[in-house]
Amino acid sequence: MRIFVCIKQVPDTETRIKLSSDSQKIETGGVKWIISPYDEFAIEEAIRFKESHGDAQVTAVTLGPKARVNNALLTAMAMGADDSILIDSEQDLDALTTAKALAAAIKAEGDFSLVFSGKEAIDDSVSAVGQMVAQILEIPHASVVSKATYEEGKVTAEREVEGGTKEMTKLTMPALIAANKGLNKPRFASLPGIMKAKKKPIKNVTLDDLGVSAGQSKVKFTNFALPAEKPPCKMIEGDPQAQVSELIRLLQEEAKVL
Amino acid sequence: MKKILVLVESKNGKLKKSSQEVLSVALNSNYETYTCAAGEGSGGLGTELGVWGVQKHYYCTDTSVAQYNPESYQQFFAQIFETLKPDVVLGTSNMLARDVMPRLAAQFDCAYMSDITELSIGDDIICKRPMYAGKCMAQVSFTDESSKILLVRANQIPVVDASKAESTEAVAVTLNGTAGKTELVSIEKGESEKLDLTEADVIVSGGRGMKDADQFKLLYDLAEPLHATVGASRAVVDLGWVPHSLQVGQTGKTVTPTLYIAVGISGAIQHLAGMSGSKFIVAINKDEKAPIFQKASYGLVGDLFEILPVLAEKVKALKA
């Protein structure tokens, strides 16, 4: 049984974002790259599925500049993925073109049972690639999944929607699950795991191999800008009665929100 | 003339404010406007849409769309898309649209973008959104003439006065079959009376400073007269005081209310990432060095257990 996990490498949460001199992109020198946190839930879920169902092969798939994203695949394999596919692309692609490439890479491997992804990557948070991959592969999906159970040919996924409402959907496999926080607790890569990962195979493919080109991207991010500086915080002094009265006055008269 | 299809939603038979925001973008454009909605009562919206200059309102009340199911909803939107061939599809960047619209974009090879905070549609489309959890903004540029599916965050676009006198034609859509690979098993209702955090105009949020789960009652006492939705920091979700659905921040929800009141929240970077797009931020914290004050518009240093009841009382008197 083949299982695929789509992952993306993103700048660490703590990264201070600096813009390039022409403001057309962010400065990536000095950025610490990590696997997007939601993708870690996806990797963990795939490994747990394998651990409880035996005969599965877990393949991590990513897209990005080879020299950089190789590390993300090594981490996934150190956690427990069996092998990887690296789609080399120096250029940024939009969500749909990325999905086309990922889906083509998965399709080329033959039959599969499950595809996992994170519910979104924390860099642009477009939150679309998983659903698009599912559409292209013509399989059902559930996004923002915080609990999943597996039985013969079916996945039951719990997703949290508006206002804390929970929806349970049952999908016929093959299916795609886009992971939310709560799905599981991702393990850390162990030292033996890291050693083993170095020997696990990474298949390198190009966009050309997959019949996709960067020029197909319909959307580009341009003209980056840092947010406008907020005026400094107005500290409201006094006892609680005085503080609250002044706050209400400011909310009414200055902010005009009450 | 180019066409916009707006996905509209209603609550208690009225257009949601978030839908009015999206309709405002359409009204200000030089495109023809069409709308669509699925589910019980979706046809009744027709009468309200004339003032927005809506030509036709497509709706569906089939049992298969009575509850959200990505397959039947995609089928609904796809049938309208094929009939209308819209240049732009607009919707609110909420759970439903973010779940199904990417599939529609892949199905019809459209440009797709979520979480838009600035949008104007004319000869050119000007579109902006936050990136890297709000650490910077970017312009969204389109490289070809494909149809575009654009989802707009709630509370970002001002609602305009709609006073067109169009008579909107309501068109019932009957769904063709779907693959039937997605079955809704059950729905467990949360606090459905309140607006979701992502759409709320006012949020009262609590952190570790609340001391324990029971004290969240104080936040609900303030939220009530403010018609606010209650949120929480990651710390208190991890402590199990409140469910994850309340979490604001990096691994929770990104919120953009007009007013965000942070109570007993120190302001970890992951939390700030999820709420710094709020228009006005009030911070109540005992530690004057808490990072939340860097982002706040108004800061109150003090004991929240003394401040909160007074604030709730005064707001209640004001709203009475």
XYZ file of C-alpha atoms in Angstrom, chain A residues 10-17 19 26 28 33 37-38 41 94-96 99-100 119-120 122-129 131-144 146 154 156 158-174 180-182 215-227 230-245 247-248 250-252 254-258, chain B residues 68 70-71 74 94-96 98-100 102-107 109-115 129-144 146-147 180-192 194-199 226 234 237-238 243-245 247 249-253 258-259 261 269-270 276-282 284 288 293-303 306-307 310-311 314-315 318-319:
212
model
C 8.960 27.409 5.148
C 10.819 30.069 7.149
C 10.779 29.376 10.888
C 7.988 31.124 12.804
C 10.503 33.297 14.647
C 12.081 34.590 11.429
C 12.264 38.338 11.098
C 11.015 39.113 7.615
C 12.365 42.610 2.086
C 11.633 38.547 0.911
C 16.041 34.608 2.345
C 14.025 26.751 7.200
C 4.206 22.699 11.394
C 0.922 21.350 9.975
C 1.102 16.349 11.741
C 1.385 29.281 -7.343
C -0.822 26.830 -5.424
C -2.424 25.289 -8.515
C -0.607 20.940 -6.919
C -0.284 19.916 -10.574
C -4.067 22.169 6.270
C -1.876 25.100 5.220
C 2.539 28.944 7.395
C 4.416 31.132 4.896
C 1.593 32.260 2.598
C -1.271 30.330 4.291
C -3.159 30.043 0.997
C -4.455 26.719 2.303
C -5.341 25.252 -1.087
C -2.707 22.816 -2.350
C -7.654 20.220 -1.970
C -6.243 20.943 -5.438
C -4.102 17.781 -5.377
C -7.229 15.817 -4.420
C -9.178 17.374 -7.293
C -6.465 16.593 -9.841
C -6.128 13.017 -8.541
C -9.954 12.750 -8.590
C -10.155 11.614 -4.978
C -12.214 12.943 -2.031
C -10.582 15.063 0.652
C -11.180 16.390 4.136
C -9.363 19.540 5.249
C -8.579 20.904 8.737
C -8.155 17.009 13.876
C -12.688 4.208 4.406
C -13.571 8.896 8.955
C -13.350 14.907 12.143
C -12.981 18.549 11.220
C -13.612 21.597 13.282
C -15.585 24.230 11.434
C -17.084 27.600 12.400
C -17.923 28.281 16.026
C -16.408 25.049 17.323
C -18.870 22.898 15.373
C -17.457 19.469 14.520
C -18.198 17.676 11.276
C -17.522 13.978 10.778
C -17.167 12.838 7.195
C -16.474 9.370 5.841
C -14.321 9.246 2.718
C -13.839 6.375 0.327
C -10.121 5.636 -0.210
C -7.989 6.666 -1.916
C -4.860 20.334 11.608
C -3.315 20.667 15.049
C -4.703 18.005 17.364
C 5.148 29.688 -16.512
C 1.769 28.072 -15.811
C 1.514 29.975 -12.524
C -1.443 32.348 -12.707
C -0.724 34.146 -9.464
C 2.405 35.913 -8.255
C 3.151 37.762 -5.041
C 4.733 41.150 -5.789
C 5.311 44.530 -4.127
C 5.927 43.298 -0.608
C 5.560 45.864 2.165
C 6.109 45.802 5.887
C 2.974 46.695 7.846
C 1.114 51.347 14.709
C 0.981 54.453 16.865
C 2.401 53.684 20.322
C 0.087 52.138 22.881
C -1.813 54.626 25.047
C -1.293 53.481 28.605
C -4.306 54.224 30.779
C -3.411 54.916 34.407
C -5.412 55.089 37.625
C -7.518 52.746 39.733
C -9.700 50.184 37.926
C -12.741 52.535 37.948
C -10.748 55.387 36.402
C -8.971 53.096 33.928
C -12.233 51.607 32.690
C -13.969 55.007 32.386
C -10.944 53.236 28.173
C -14.642 53.510 27.405
C -11.397 56.425 24.148
C -13.262 53.515 22.543
C -16.277 55.778 22.025
C -11.343 58.127 19.481
C -11.715 54.593 18.131
C -15.484 55.004 17.657
C -16.078 51.306 18.178
C -18.553 51.366 21.075
C -22.050 21.187 3.840
C -17.500 19.324 -0.359
C -18.687 17.070 -3.180
C -18.494 21.679 -5.587
C -14.103 31.203 5.661
C -13.962 27.468 6.362
C -16.506 26.503 3.717
C -11.460 27.684 1.770
C -12.380 23.997 1.741
C -14.216 23.746 -1.563
C -9.525 25.317 -4.289
C -11.123 22.218 -5.876
C -13.217 24.434 -8.141
C -10.071 26.379 -9.107
C -8.322 23.123 -10.039
C -11.392 21.874 -11.908
C -7.975 25.979 -14.145
C -8.580 29.285 -12.335
C -6.292 31.647 -10.470
C -7.027 31.241 -6.750
C -6.330 33.347 -3.668
C -7.576 33.312 -0.068
C -7.316 35.761 2.862
C -3.103 40.128 1.449
C -0.899 39.477 4.462
C 2.018 37.023 4.204
C 4.138 35.279 6.834
C 1.369 35.505 9.432
C 0.985 39.257 8.952
C 4.677 40.090 9.177
C 4.369 41.705 5.747
C 1.827 42.446 3.038
C 2.020 41.524 -0.629
C 0.214 42.441 -3.779
C -1.386 39.559 -5.638
C -0.668 39.858 -9.356
C -2.386 37.817 -12.038
C -0.350 36.646 -15.003
C -3.099 35.591 -17.411
C -8.053 32.885 -16.565
C -11.078 33.237 -14.314
C -20.594 9.929 -3.633
C -17.169 9.370 -2.085
C -17.746 11.833 0.767
C -20.465 11.065 3.263
C -21.402 13.383 6.107
C -21.665 11.169 9.187
C -22.577 13.666 11.899
C -22.441 17.282 12.986
C -21.814 18.250 16.575
C -22.957 21.841 17.014
C -20.647 24.201 18.871
C -21.650 27.637 20.082
C -23.391 28.358 16.810
C -22.034 33.491 18.200
C -20.154 34.543 15.095
C -17.069 32.487 14.431
C -13.785 34.044 15.559
C -12.711 34.535 11.942
C -15.819 36.637 11.242
C -20.350 43.602 23.467
C -2.429 28.787 22.871
C -5.762 25.668 25.065
C -2.731 23.481 25.793
C -11.209 23.875 23.305
C -8.842 24.393 20.378
C -11.655 26.027 18.400
C -7.382 29.412 19.880
C -2.700 32.602 16.670
C -0.303 30.665 14.517
C -1.685 27.158 15.134
C -5.177 28.495 15.773
C -7.234 31.075 13.967
C -12.504 45.822 14.668
C -11.893 45.460 18.405
C -9.558 42.800 23.883
C 4.883 35.936 18.786
C 2.592 33.064 17.727
C -2.201 41.837 14.904
C -4.506 42.558 11.947
C -7.188 43.718 14.417
C -8.098 47.376 13.999
C -8.040 48.311 17.679
C -6.399 46.230 20.378
C -6.982 46.669 24.093
C -5.195 44.227 30.055
C 3.699 46.390 32.049
C 1.483 46.281 24.813
C 3.774 46.746 21.768
C 0.825 45.855 19.528
C -1.966 47.390 21.603
C -3.802 50.632 20.925
C -4.842 50.998 24.576
C -3.111 49.411 27.538
C -4.326 48.872 31.086
C -1.763 47.639 33.588
C -3.483 46.122 36.606
C -5.310 43.225 38.147
C -10.572 43.923 39.393
C -10.755 45.500 35.944
C -15.983 46.948 36.218
C -15.585 46.929 32.442
C -19.983 49.740 32.442
C -20.362 48.286 28.962
C -23.897 51.669 28.096
C -25.659 49.138 25.888
